Amino acid sequence: MKVPELEKATVRIRQPERVREIIQSLREQGVAKLQVISDFDMTLSRFGCNGRRCPTSHNILDTSRVISEDGKKKLKDLLHYYYPIEIDPNRTLEEKRPLMVEWWTKAHELLVQQKIRKGDIAQIVRESEAMLRDGYEEFFERLHKNNVPLFIFSAGVGDILEEIIRQANVFYSNVNVVSNYMDFNEDGVLTRFKGPLIHTYNKNNTVLQGTGYFQQLSTRTSIILLGDSMGDLTMADGVPSVENILKIGFLNDKVEERRGKYLDSYDIVLESDETLDVVNGILRYILAET
């Protein structure tokens, strides 16, 4: 098996043999069985740029010129209250879930009060510092060229992240997004968010029932899953019959303290790696391109 990118200094793997076997199986099963399921913020988009944190799809909206100063302050207060809960290793998922629903619901209500216009979305994204990870063109192009479905599952704002992908010129026909979408009235003003609400800890088939997306992909039993949080590990839970799954985790932050947990949960952990090099290398090998 030749995937030179796995030798990168950012790569950590707890069970190298097992990872080799999975990658080999993915290659043998062939392109017709493959699908990629990915988180968006801090997974396909960069965590840091120019020595600063890159914005998530929520950040882009929360800090944009269409939000009043009062609105910005309230959104920041919510972040400071709920974010420590989201990442608290000592709280159970059962404890976190209702609090995440509370956070997202309050944040969405605040955004609705801002009377955001659909026509402003493209400009908001253009003015932001959003960046996809280095190597994104190759990643999106290769999946598209080989007709491999890319399913993006995001607790962010769907309208914003779609616009980021669109402005990067990689919103191909094989890309499918499930996220929190805005609902605009006939005047193009935000009136609410469409359901179901997707937050960090319900990215699984409970929110996918009825989308029909996974049913139509039931023959796609080989999966590469990309995420950057513990909540992303359940993203493939709606897939009817998974034969092979390779879980790749981006460990962007608090690397030392979270390393053990990530290595327990993800097959491959990428530490402070702002690129898609490793993912692209694996895809190149699986799709048998020299």
mmCIF file of C-alpha atoms in Angstrom:
data_model
loop_
_atom_site.group_PDB
_atom_site.id
_atom_site.type_symbol
_atom_site.label_atom_id
_atom_site.label_comp_id
_atom_site.label_asym_id
_atom_site.label_seq_id
_atom_site.Cartn_x
_atom_site.Cartn_y
_atom_site.Cartn_z
ATOM 1 C CA MET A 1 0.000 0.000 0.000
ATOM 2 C CA LYS A 2 1.511 3.295 -1.067
ATOM 3 C CA VAL A 3 0.174 6.424 0.568
ATOM 4 C CA PRO A 4 3.261 8.589 1.148
ATOM 5 C CA GLU A 5 1.132 11.301 2.798
ATOM 6 C CA LEU A 6 0.646 9.028 5.822
ATOM 7 C CA GLU A 7 4.317 9.686 6.650
ATOM 8 C CA LYS A 8 3.578 13.380 7.277
ATOM 9 C CA ALA A 9 4.630 14.647 10.713
ATOM 10 C CA THR A 10 1.051 15.705 11.484
ATOM 11 C CA VAL A 11 -0.285 12.135 11.224
ATOM 12 C CA ARG A 12 -0.952 9.967 14.274
ATOM 13 C CA ILE A 13 -2.361 6.458 14.072
ATOM 14 C CA ARG A 14 -2.965 4.110 16.973
ATOM 15 C CA GLN A 15 -3.460 0.937 14.896
ATOM 16 C CA PRO A 16 -1.440 1.259 11.677
ATOM 17 C CA GLU A 17 -2.108 -2.331 10.586
ATOM 18 C CA ARG A 18 -5.846 -1.895 10.885
ATOM 19 C CA VAL A 19 -5.744 1.402 8.995
ATOM 20 C CA ARG A 20 -3.776 -0.244 6.189
ATOM 21 C CA GLU A 21 -6.372 -3.014 5.981
ATOM 22 C CA ILE A 22 -9.284 -0.560 5.813
ATOM 23 C CA ILE A 23 -7.614 1.522 3.085
ATOM 24 C CA GLN A 24 -6.816 -1.655 1.155
ATOM 25 C CA SER A 25 -10.451 -2.806 1.442
ATOM 26 C CA LEU A 26 -11.724 0.587 0.319
ATOM 27 C CA ARG A 27 -9.537 0.278 -2.773
ATOM 28 C CA GLU A 28 -10.629 -3.302 -3.500
ATOM 29 C CA GLN A 29 -14.332 -2.478 -3.095
ATOM 30 C CA GLY A 30 -13.917 0.072 -5.857
ATOM 31 C CA VAL A 31 -15.135 3.543 -6.657
ATOM 32 C CA ALA A 32 -18.775 2.523 -7.182
ATOM 33 C CA LYS A 33 -19.104 1.700 -3.480
ATOM 34 C CA LEU A 34 -17.406 4.795 -2.070
ATOM 35 C CA GLN A 35 -18.907 7.864 -0.446
ATOM 36 C CA VAL A 36 -17.368 10.617 1.672
ATOM 37 C CA ILE A 37 -19.226 12.007 4.684
ATOM 38 C CA SER A 38 -17.741 15.175 6.109
ATOM 39 C CA ASP A 39 -18.247 17.899 8.651
ATOM 40 C CA PHE A 40 -17.693 21.413 7.281
ATOM 41 C CA ASP A 41 -16.470 23.979 9.816
ATOM 42 C CA MET A 42 -12.853 23.339 10.852
ATOM 43 C CA THR A 43 -12.846 20.126 8.796
ATOM 44 C CA LEU A 44 -13.217 21.228 5.187
ATOM 45 C CA SER A 45 -12.653 24.830 6.220
ATOM 46 C CA ARG A 46 -9.424 25.902 7.882
ATOM 47 C CA PHE A 47 -9.033 26.260 11.623
ATOM 48 C CA GLY A 48 -6.378 28.960 11.464
ATOM 49 C CA CYS A 49 -5.227 31.474 8.885
ATOM 50 C CA ASN A 50 -2.531 34.127 9.146
ATOM 51 C CA GLY A 51 -1.965 33.370 12.808
ATOM 52 C CA ARG A 52 -5.627 33.867 13.719
ATOM 53 C CA ARG A 53 -8.630 31.622 14.052
ATOM 54 C CA CYS A 54 -10.543 31.266 10.799
ATOM 55 C CA PRO A 55 -14.275 31.926 11.124
ATOM 56 C CA THR A 56 -16.888 29.160 11.109
ATOM 57 C CA SER A 57 -20.092 29.597 9.112
ATOM 58 C CA HIS A 58 -21.798 30.842 12.297
ATOM 59 C CA ASN A 59 -18.915 33.249 13.082
ATOM 60 C CA ILE A 60 -19.088 34.698 9.578
ATOM 61 C CA LEU A 61 -22.697 35.662 10.135
ATOM 62 C CA ASP A 62 -22.374 36.640 13.805
ATOM 63 C CA THR A 63 -19.553 39.105 13.151
ATOM 64 C CA SER A 64 -20.775 40.500 9.820
ATOM 65 C CA ARG A 65 -21.978 44.043 9.195
ATOM 66 C CA VAL A 66 -25.626 42.911 9.002
ATOM 67 C CA ILE A 67 -25.690 42.188 12.746
ATOM 68 C CA SER A 68 -26.228 45.090 15.157
ATOM 69 C CA GLU A 69 -23.679 45.775 17.919
ATOM 70 C CA ASP A 70 -26.243 44.636 20.487
ATOM 71 C CA GLY A 71 -26.860 41.449 18.502
ATOM 72 C CA LYS A 72 -23.125 40.759 18.307
ATOM 73 C CA LYS A 73 -22.756 41.171 22.048
ATOM 74 C CA LYS A 74 -25.647 38.816 22.795
ATOM 75 C CA LEU A 75 -24.302 36.160 20.395
ATOM 76 C CA LYS A 76 -20.881 36.432 22.034
ATOM 77 C CA ASP A 77 -22.423 36.052 25.488
ATOM 78 C CA LEU A 78 -24.141 32.857 24.341
ATOM 79 C CA LEU A 79 -20.828 31.546 23.016
ATOM 80 C CA HIS A 80 -19.014 32.257 26.268
ATOM 81 C CA TYR A 81 -21.726 30.506 28.259
ATOM 82 C CA TYR A 82 -22.385 27.445 26.096
ATOM 83 C CA TYR A 83 -19.086 26.697 24.327
ATOM 84 C CA PRO A 84 -17.315 25.529 27.527
ATOM 85 C CA ILE A 85 -20.254 23.155 28.051
ATOM 86 C CA GLU A 86 -19.962 21.847 24.481
ATOM 87 C CA ILE A 87 -16.300 20.870 24.947
ATOM 88 C CA ASP A 88 -16.438 19.880 28.643
ATOM 89 C CA PRO A 89 -14.974 16.349 28.829
ATOM 90 C CA ASN A 90 -16.662 15.739 32.188
ATOM 91 C CA ARG A 91 -20.230 16.155 30.997
ATOM 92 C CA THR A 92 -22.178 13.371 29.331
ATOM 93 C CA LEU A 93 -23.797 13.696 25.905
ATOM 94 C CA GLU A 94 -27.182 13.340 27.614
ATOM 95 C CA GLU A 95 -26.386 16.430 29.676
ATOM 96 C CA LYS A 96 -25.030 18.376 26.707
ATOM 97 C CA ARG A 97 -27.741 17.730 24.139
ATOM 98 C CA PRO A 98 -30.578 19.816 25.635
ATOM 99 C CA LEU A 99 -28.111 22.636 26.335
ATOM 100 C CA MET A 100 -26.888 22.618 22.735
ATOM 101 C CA VAL A 101 -30.496 22.792 21.499
ATOM 102 C CA GLU A 102 -30.984 25.743 23.843
ATOM 103 C CA TRP A 103 -27.854 27.495 22.507
ATOM 104 C CA TRP A 104 -28.609 26.999 18.810
ATOM 105 C CA THR A 105 -32.269 27.971 19.294
ATOM 106 C CA LYS A 106 -31.380 31.203 21.102
ATOM 107 C CA ALA A 107 -28.713 32.046 18.519
ATOM 108 C CA HIS A 108 -31.112 31.435 15.634
ATOM 109 C CA GLU A 109 -33.754 33.598 17.322
ATOM 110 C CA LEU A 110 -31.222 36.427 17.664
ATOM 111 C CA LEU A 111 -30.288 36.119 13.988
ATOM 112 C CA VAL A 112 -33.946 36.225 12.946
ATOM 113 C CA GLN A 113 -34.363 39.511 14.872
ATOM 114 C CA GLN A 114 -31.627 41.022 12.679
ATOM 115 C CA LYS A 115 -33.783 40.932 9.533
ATOM 116 C CA ILE A 116 -30.937 39.452 7.474
ATOM 117 C CA ARG A 117 -31.502 39.634 3.729
ATOM 118 C CA LYS A 118 -30.916 36.744 1.347
ATOM 119 C CA GLY A 119 -29.282 39.168 -1.087
ATOM 120 C CA ASP A 120 -26.553 39.991 1.452
ATOM 121 C CA ILE A 121 -25.260 36.439 1.923
ATOM 122 C CA ALA A 122 -22.799 36.409 -0.996
ATOM 123 C CA GLN A 123 -21.275 39.733 0.056
ATOM 124 C CA ILE A 124 -21.035 38.653 3.726
ATOM 125 C CA VAL A 125 -19.036 35.607 2.644
ATOM 126 C CA ARG A 126 -16.865 37.621 0.255
ATOM 127 C CA GLU A 127 -15.960 40.048 3.051
ATOM 128 C CA SER A 128 -15.165 37.266 5.530
ATOM 129 C CA GLU A 129 -11.883 35.467 6.113
ATOM 130 C CA ALA A 130 -13.375 32.047 5.386
ATOM 131 C CA MET A 131 -10.907 29.639 3.825
ATOM 132 C CA LEU A 132 -11.158 26.042 2.744
ATOM 133 C CA ARG A 133 -8.217 23.804 3.645
ATOM 134 C CA ASP A 134 -5.245 23.721 1.291
ATOM 135 C CA GLY A 135 -5.807 21.043 -1.346
ATOM 136 C CA TYR A 136 -9.571 21.575 -1.450
ATOM 137 C CA GLU A 137 -9.642 21.919 -5.264
ATOM 138 C CA GLU A 138 -8.076 18.507 -5.731
ATOM 139 C CA PHE A 139 -10.382 16.988 -3.116
ATOM 140 C CA PHE A 140 -13.640 18.308 -4.590
ATOM 141 C CA GLU A 141 -12.528 17.756 -8.202
ATOM 142 C CA ARG A 142 -11.389 14.185 -7.688
ATOM 143 C CA LEU A 143 -14.636 13.171 -5.971
ATOM 144 C CA HIS A 144 -16.654 14.854 -8.705
ATOM 145 C CA LYS A 145 -14.644 13.329 -11.539
ATOM 146 C CA ASN A 146 -15.115 9.838 -10.064
ATOM 147 C CA ASN A 147 -18.809 10.393 -9.256
ATOM 148 C CA VAL A 148 -18.181 9.828 -5.546
ATOM 149 C CA PRO A 149 -20.962 11.435 -3.477
ATOM 150 C CA LEU A 150 -19.739 13.986 -0.934
ATOM 151 C CA PHE A 151 -22.191 14.402 1.893
ATOM 152 C CA ILE A 152 -21.555 17.455 4.079
ATOM 153 C CA PHE A 153 -23.237 17.257 7.468
ATOM 154 C CA SER A 154 -22.986 20.541 9.338
ATOM 155 C CA ALA A 155 -24.314 22.132 12.507
ATOM 156 C CA GLY A 156 -23.406 25.470 10.931
ATOM 157 C CA VAL A 157 -25.467 27.688 8.648
ATOM 158 C CA GLY A 158 -26.181 25.947 5.350
ATOM 159 C CA ASP A 159 -26.673 29.118 3.302
ATOM 160 C CA ILE A 160 -23.261 30.443 4.372
ATOM 161 C CA LEU A 161 -21.285 27.244 3.865
ATOM 162 C CA GLU A 162 -22.867 26.613 0.462
ATOM 163 C CA GLU A 163 -21.841 30.127 -0.535
ATOM 164 C CA ILE A 164 -18.237 29.478 0.602
ATOM 165 C CA ILE A 165 -18.102 26.351 -1.581
ATOM 166 C CA ARG A 166 -19.760 28.191 -4.453
ATOM 167 C CA GLN A 167 -17.304 31.092 -4.288
ATOM 168 C CA ALA A 168 -14.440 28.578 -4.293
ATOM 169 C CA ASN A 169 -15.935 27.198 -7.556
ATOM 170 C CA VAL A 170 -16.208 23.634 -6.255
ATOM 171 C CA PHE A 171 -19.955 23.239 -5.685
ATOM 172 C CA TYR A 172 -20.267 20.237 -7.986
ATOM 173 C CA SER A 173 -23.335 18.097 -8.610
ATOM 174 C CA ASN A 174 -22.083 15.279 -6.339
ATOM 175 C CA VAL A 175 -22.111 17.549 -3.259
ATOM 176 C CA ASN A 176 -25.086 17.242 -0.912
ATOM 177 C CA VAL A 177 -25.449 19.351 2.239
ATOM 178 C CA VAL A 178 -27.553 18.806 5.355
ATOM 179 C CA SER A 179 -27.319 21.797 7.665
ATOM 180 C CA ASN A 180 -29.316 24.598 9.303
ATOM 181 C CA TYR A 181 -30.938 26.559 6.498
ATOM 182 C CA MET A 182 -32.510 29.973 6.684
ATOM 183 C CA ASP A 183 -36.064 30.556 5.586
ATOM 184 C CA PHE A 184 -36.642 33.879 3.826
ATOM 185 C CA ASN A 185 -40.004 35.495 3.126
ATOM 186 C CA GLU A 186 -41.067 36.774 -0.287
ATOM 187 C CA ASP A 187 -39.177 40.022 0.370
ATOM 188 C CA GLY A 188 -36.002 38.014 0.909
ATOM 189 C CA VAL A 189 -35.845 38.681 4.669
ATOM 190 C CA LEU A 190 -34.910 35.960 7.162
ATOM 191 C CA THR A 191 -37.991 34.928 9.141
ATOM 192 C CA ARG A 192 -36.882 31.635 10.701
ATOM 193 C CA PHE A 193 -34.593 28.633 10.349
ATOM 194 C CA LYS A 194 -35.964 25.503 8.713
ATOM 195 C CA GLY A 195 -36.063 22.336 10.808
ATOM 196 C CA PRO A 196 -34.784 19.968 11.945
ATOM 197 C CA LEU A 197 -32.208 21.725 14.106
ATOM 198 C CA ILE A 198 -28.722 20.260 13.727
ATOM 199 C CA HIS A 199 -26.241 20.860 16.543
ATOM 200 C CA THR A 200 -22.889 19.327 17.476
ATOM 201 C CA TYR A 201 -24.350 16.262 19.176
ATOM 202 C CA ASN A 202 -27.208 15.075 16.983
ATOM 203 C CA LYS A 203 -25.351 14.512 13.731
ATOM 204 C CA ASN A 204 -26.827 11.092 13.088
ATOM 205 C CA ASN A 205 -29.723 9.419 11.396
ATOM 206 C CA THR A 206 -32.324 10.945 13.754
ATOM 207 C CA VAL A 207 -32.121 14.169 11.732
ATOM 208 C CA LEU A 208 -31.755 12.300 8.446
ATOM 209 C CA GLN A 209 -34.877 10.194 8.615
ATOM 210 C CA GLY A 210 -37.026 11.196 5.718
ATOM 211 C CA THR A 211 -34.257 12.850 3.710
ATOM 212 C CA GLY A 212 -34.061 9.710 1.576
ATOM 213 C CA TYR A 213 -30.462 10.643 0.903
ATOM 214 C CA PHE A 214 -28.884 7.596 2.510
ATOM 215 C CA GLN A 215 -31.471 5.195 1.115
ATOM 216 C CA GLN A 216 -30.597 6.266 -2.386
ATOM 217 C CA LEU A 217 -26.947 5.595 -1.544
ATOM 218 C CA SER A 218 -27.499 2.206 0.075
ATOM 219 C CA THR A 219 -25.024 0.577 -2.322
ATOM 220 C CA ARG A 220 -22.308 3.005 -1.162
ATOM 221 C CA THR A 221 -21.054 0.801 1.654
ATOM 222 C CA SER A 222 -17.458 2.128 1.764
ATOM 223 C CA ILE A 223 -17.167 5.330 3.735
ATOM 224 C CA ILE A 224 -14.489 7.893 4.449
ATOM 225 C CA LEU A 225 -15.631 10.062 7.346
ATOM 226 C CA LEU A 226 -13.988 13.427 8.053
ATOM 227 C CA GLY A 227 -14.572 15.368 11.254
ATOM 228 C CA ASP A 228 -12.966 17.513 13.908
ATOM 229 C CA SER A 229 -15.055 16.773 16.999
ATOM 230 C CA MET A 230 -16.464 13.856 18.962
ATOM 231 C CA GLY A 231 -19.920 14.771 17.675
ATOM 232 C CA ASP A 232 -18.824 14.044 14.107
ATOM 233 C CA LEU A 233 -18.211 10.351 14.803
ATOM 234 C CA THR A 234 -21.919 9.519 14.483
ATOM 235 C CA MET A 235 -22.358 11.117 11.043
ATOM 236 C CA ALA A 236 -22.458 7.758 9.247
ATOM 237 C CA ASP A 237 -25.022 6.283 11.642
ATOM 238 C CA GLY A 238 -27.798 6.624 9.078
ATOM 239 C CA VAL A 239 -26.067 4.565 6.405
ATOM 240 C CA PRO A 240 -27.957 1.245 5.977
ATOM 241 C CA SER A 241 -25.041 -1.207 5.685
ATOM 242 C CA VAL A 242 -21.513 -0.013 6.208
ATOM 243 C CA GLU A 243 -18.857 -2.496 5.115
ATOM 244 C CA ASN A 244 -15.745 -0.356 5.513
ATOM 245 C CA ILE A 245 -15.370 2.966 7.268
ATOM 246 C CA LEU A 246 -12.222 5.027 7.682
ATOM 247 C CA LYS A 247 -12.562 7.813 10.248
ATOM 248 C CA ILE A 248 -10.160 10.722 9.856
ATOM 249 C CA GLY A 249 -10.139 13.360 12.593
ATOM 250 C CA PHE A 250 -8.655 16.853 12.482
ATOM 251 C CA LEU A 251 -7.301 17.705 15.923
ATOM 252 C CA ASN A 252 -7.066 21.463 15.578
ATOM 253 C CA ASP A 253 -6.851 22.728 19.104
ATOM 254 C CA LYS A 254 -5.739 21.714 22.640
ATOM 255 C CA VAL A 255 -3.764 18.957 20.947
ATOM 256 C CA GLU A 256 -1.942 17.560 23.996
ATOM 257 C CA GLU A 257 -4.971 17.221 26.218
ATOM 258 C CA ARG A 258 -7.301 15.821 23.567
ATOM 259 C CA ARG A 259 -4.904 13.541 21.688
ATOM 260 C CA GLY A 260 -5.765 10.355 23.626
ATOM 261 C CA LYS A 261 -9.477 10.763 23.117
ATOM 262 C CA TYR A 262 -9.093 11.426 19.392
ATOM 263 C CA LEU A 263 -6.769 8.437 18.925
ATOM 264 C CA ASP A 264 -9.342 6.242 20.686
ATOM 265 C CA SER A 265 -12.103 7.424 18.377
ATOM 266 C CA TYR A 266 -10.609 8.196 14.962
ATOM 267 C CA ASP A 267 -8.509 5.787 12.854
ATOM 268 C CA ILE A 268 -6.248 8.597 11.659
ATOM 269 C CA VAL A 269 -5.691 11.805 13.623
ATOM 270 C CA LEU A 270 -4.248 14.888 11.907
ATOM 271 C CA GLU A 271 -2.693 17.280 14.396
ATOM 272 C CA SER A 272 -2.664 21.005 13.559
ATOM 273 C CA ASP A 273 -2.753 20.170 9.845
ATOM 274 C CA GLU A 274 -4.414 22.887 7.742
ATOM 275 C CA THR A 275 -4.379 20.780 4.573
ATOM 276 C CA LEU A 276 -6.330 17.971 2.941
ATOM 277 C CA ASP A 277 -3.055 16.338 1.835
ATOM 278 C CA VAL A 278 -3.583 13.096 3.736
ATOM 279 C CA VAL A 279 -7.191 12.750 2.598
ATOM 280 C CA ASN A 280 -6.167 13.475 -1.000
ATOM 281 C CA GLY A 281 -3.339 10.918 -0.813
ATOM 282 C CA ILE A 282 -5.705 8.234 0.446
ATOM 283 C CA LEU A 283 -8.274 9.079 -2.249
ATOM 284 C CA ARG A 284 -5.594 8.942 -4.926
ATOM 285 C CA TYR A 285 -4.645 5.447 -3.782
ATOM 286 C CA ILE A 286 -8.208 4.145 -3.364
ATOM 287 C CA LEU A 287 -9.233 5.466 -6.766
ATOM 288 C CA ALA A 288 -6.101 3.817 -8.142
ATOM 289 C CA GLU A 289 -4.743 6.939 -9.761
ATOM 290 C CA THR A 290 -1.005 7.067 -10.203
#
